[in-house]
Coordinates of C-alpha atoms in Angstrom, one line a residue:
X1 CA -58.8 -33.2 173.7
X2 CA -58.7 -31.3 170.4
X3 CA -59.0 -27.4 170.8
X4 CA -61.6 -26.4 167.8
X5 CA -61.7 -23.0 169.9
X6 CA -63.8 -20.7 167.1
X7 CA -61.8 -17.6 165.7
X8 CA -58.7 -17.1 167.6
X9 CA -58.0 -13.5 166.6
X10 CA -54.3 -14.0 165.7
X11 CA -55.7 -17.4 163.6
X12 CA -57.7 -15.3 161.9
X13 CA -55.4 -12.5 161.6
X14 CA -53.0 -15.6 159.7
X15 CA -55.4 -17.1 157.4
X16 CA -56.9 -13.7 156.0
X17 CA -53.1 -12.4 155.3
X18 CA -52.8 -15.7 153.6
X19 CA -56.2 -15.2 151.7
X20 CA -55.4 -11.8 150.7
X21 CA -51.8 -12.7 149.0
X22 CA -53.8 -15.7 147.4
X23 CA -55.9 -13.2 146.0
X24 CA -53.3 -11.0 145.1
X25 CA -51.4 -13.8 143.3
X26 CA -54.3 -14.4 141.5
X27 CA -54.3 -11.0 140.1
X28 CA -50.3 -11.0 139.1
X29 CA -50.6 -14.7 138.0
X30 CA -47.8 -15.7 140.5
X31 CA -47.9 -19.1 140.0
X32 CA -45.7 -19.9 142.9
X33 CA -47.8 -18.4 145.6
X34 CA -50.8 -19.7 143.7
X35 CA -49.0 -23.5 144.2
X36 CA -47.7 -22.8 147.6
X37 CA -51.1 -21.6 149.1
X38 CA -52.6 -25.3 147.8
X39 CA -51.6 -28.8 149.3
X40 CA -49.2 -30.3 147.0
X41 CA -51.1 -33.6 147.1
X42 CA -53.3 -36.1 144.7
X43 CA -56.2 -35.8 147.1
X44 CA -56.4 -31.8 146.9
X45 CA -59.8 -30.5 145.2
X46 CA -60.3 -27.4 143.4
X47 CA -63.5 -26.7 141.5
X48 CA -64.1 -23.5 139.7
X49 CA -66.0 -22.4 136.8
X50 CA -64.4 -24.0 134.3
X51 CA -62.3 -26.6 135.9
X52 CA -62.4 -29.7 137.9
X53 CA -58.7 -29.8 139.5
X54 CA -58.1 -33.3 140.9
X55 CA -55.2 -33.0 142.8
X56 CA -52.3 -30.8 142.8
X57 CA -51.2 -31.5 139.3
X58 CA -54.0 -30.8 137.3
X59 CA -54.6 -27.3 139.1
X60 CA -50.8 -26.5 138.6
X61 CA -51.5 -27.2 134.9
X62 CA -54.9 -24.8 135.1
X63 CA -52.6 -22.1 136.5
X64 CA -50.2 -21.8 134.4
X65 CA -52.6 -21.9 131.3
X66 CA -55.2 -19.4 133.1
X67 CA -54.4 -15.8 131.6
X68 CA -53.2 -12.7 133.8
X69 CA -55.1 -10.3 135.4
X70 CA -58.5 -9.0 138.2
X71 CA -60.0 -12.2 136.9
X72 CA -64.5 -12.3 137.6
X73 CA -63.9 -10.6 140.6
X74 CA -65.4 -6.7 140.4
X75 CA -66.4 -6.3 144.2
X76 CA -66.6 -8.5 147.5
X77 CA -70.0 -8.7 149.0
X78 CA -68.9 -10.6 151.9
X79 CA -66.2 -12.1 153.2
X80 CA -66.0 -14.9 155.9
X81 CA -62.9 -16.0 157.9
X82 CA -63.8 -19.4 160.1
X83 CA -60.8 -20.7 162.8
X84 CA -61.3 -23.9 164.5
X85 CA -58.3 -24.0 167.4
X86 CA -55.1 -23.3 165.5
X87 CA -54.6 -26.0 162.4
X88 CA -58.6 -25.8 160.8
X89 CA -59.9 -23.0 158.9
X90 CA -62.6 -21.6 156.1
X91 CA -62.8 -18.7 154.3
X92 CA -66.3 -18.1 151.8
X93 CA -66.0 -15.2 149.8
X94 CA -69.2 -14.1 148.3
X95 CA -68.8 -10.9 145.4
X96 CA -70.5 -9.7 142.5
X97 CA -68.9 -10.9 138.9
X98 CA -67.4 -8.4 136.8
X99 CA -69.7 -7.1 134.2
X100 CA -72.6 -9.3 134.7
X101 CA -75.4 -9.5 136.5
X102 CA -74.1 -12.4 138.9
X103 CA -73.4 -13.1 142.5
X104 CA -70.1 -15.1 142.5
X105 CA -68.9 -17.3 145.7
X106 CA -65.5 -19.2 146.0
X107 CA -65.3 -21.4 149.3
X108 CA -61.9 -22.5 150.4
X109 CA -60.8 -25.0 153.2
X110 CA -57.4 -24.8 155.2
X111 CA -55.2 -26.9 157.8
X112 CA -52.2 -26.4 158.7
X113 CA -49.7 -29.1 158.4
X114 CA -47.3 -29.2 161.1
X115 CA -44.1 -29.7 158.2
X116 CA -45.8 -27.6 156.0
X117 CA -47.7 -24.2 157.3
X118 CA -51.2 -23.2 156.2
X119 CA -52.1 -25.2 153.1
X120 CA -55.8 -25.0 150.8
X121 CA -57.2 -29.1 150.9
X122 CA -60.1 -27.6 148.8
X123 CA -61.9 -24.5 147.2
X124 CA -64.7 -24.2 145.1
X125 CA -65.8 -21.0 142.9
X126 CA -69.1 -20.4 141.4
X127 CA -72.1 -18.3 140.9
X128 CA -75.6 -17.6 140.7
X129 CA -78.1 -16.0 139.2
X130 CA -80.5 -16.1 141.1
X131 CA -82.8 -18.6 139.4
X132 CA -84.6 -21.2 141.5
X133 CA -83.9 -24.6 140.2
X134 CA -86.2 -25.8 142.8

């Protein structure tokens, strides 16, 4: 039977430490952590404002042309850390955009591949500003 046990403390305690250097790589531009946090794979998904990365390749290529620096980030509303038993994770990061009035939110889904370690299949960034489409 599957263990899908919700928020181990120490499975927590990994993904957040992995979140926080994704974050931090972010900030310095360091490609390599950027690469290593993300699934090197056709099927990984990464959709933020400006991009749709289809697999690994084409969100290598948006890293490396993405300038330096604290990026739309200015201050974390809320940040939420899900663990499934040991391999399944999410984190969803809600935070207000730097310099405008927006709420920004960047989802993020993680396994952990027994030959490879914790590894992002998928993230998403956007906003909202609070406008009702509906």
């Amino acid at each position: 039977m599957t263990d899908l046990t919700p928020n181990r403390p120490e499975i927590v305690a990994e993904v957040s430490a992995l979140f926080e250097a994704y974050e931090q790589a972010l900030i310095d531009k360091n490609v390599d952590v950027l690469d290593a946090t993300f699934w090197n794979s056709p099927h990984t998904i990464r959709y933020a404002l400006h991009e749709n990365g289809y697999g690994f390749d084409e969100i290598h290529a948006h890293r490396v042309a993405r300038p330096p620096g604290p990026g739309i980030k200015e201050k974390r509303i809320r940040l939420e850390i899900l663990t499934l038993g040991r391999d399944i994770a999410t984190v969803n990061l809600e935070f207000k955009v730097r310099g405008r009035d927006l709420i920004g939110r960047q989802s993020q889904s993680w396994v952990r591949f027994p030959e490879l370690g914790w590894k992002v299949i998928s993230a998403h960034v956007s906003t909202m500003d609070g406008l009702k489409l509906y």
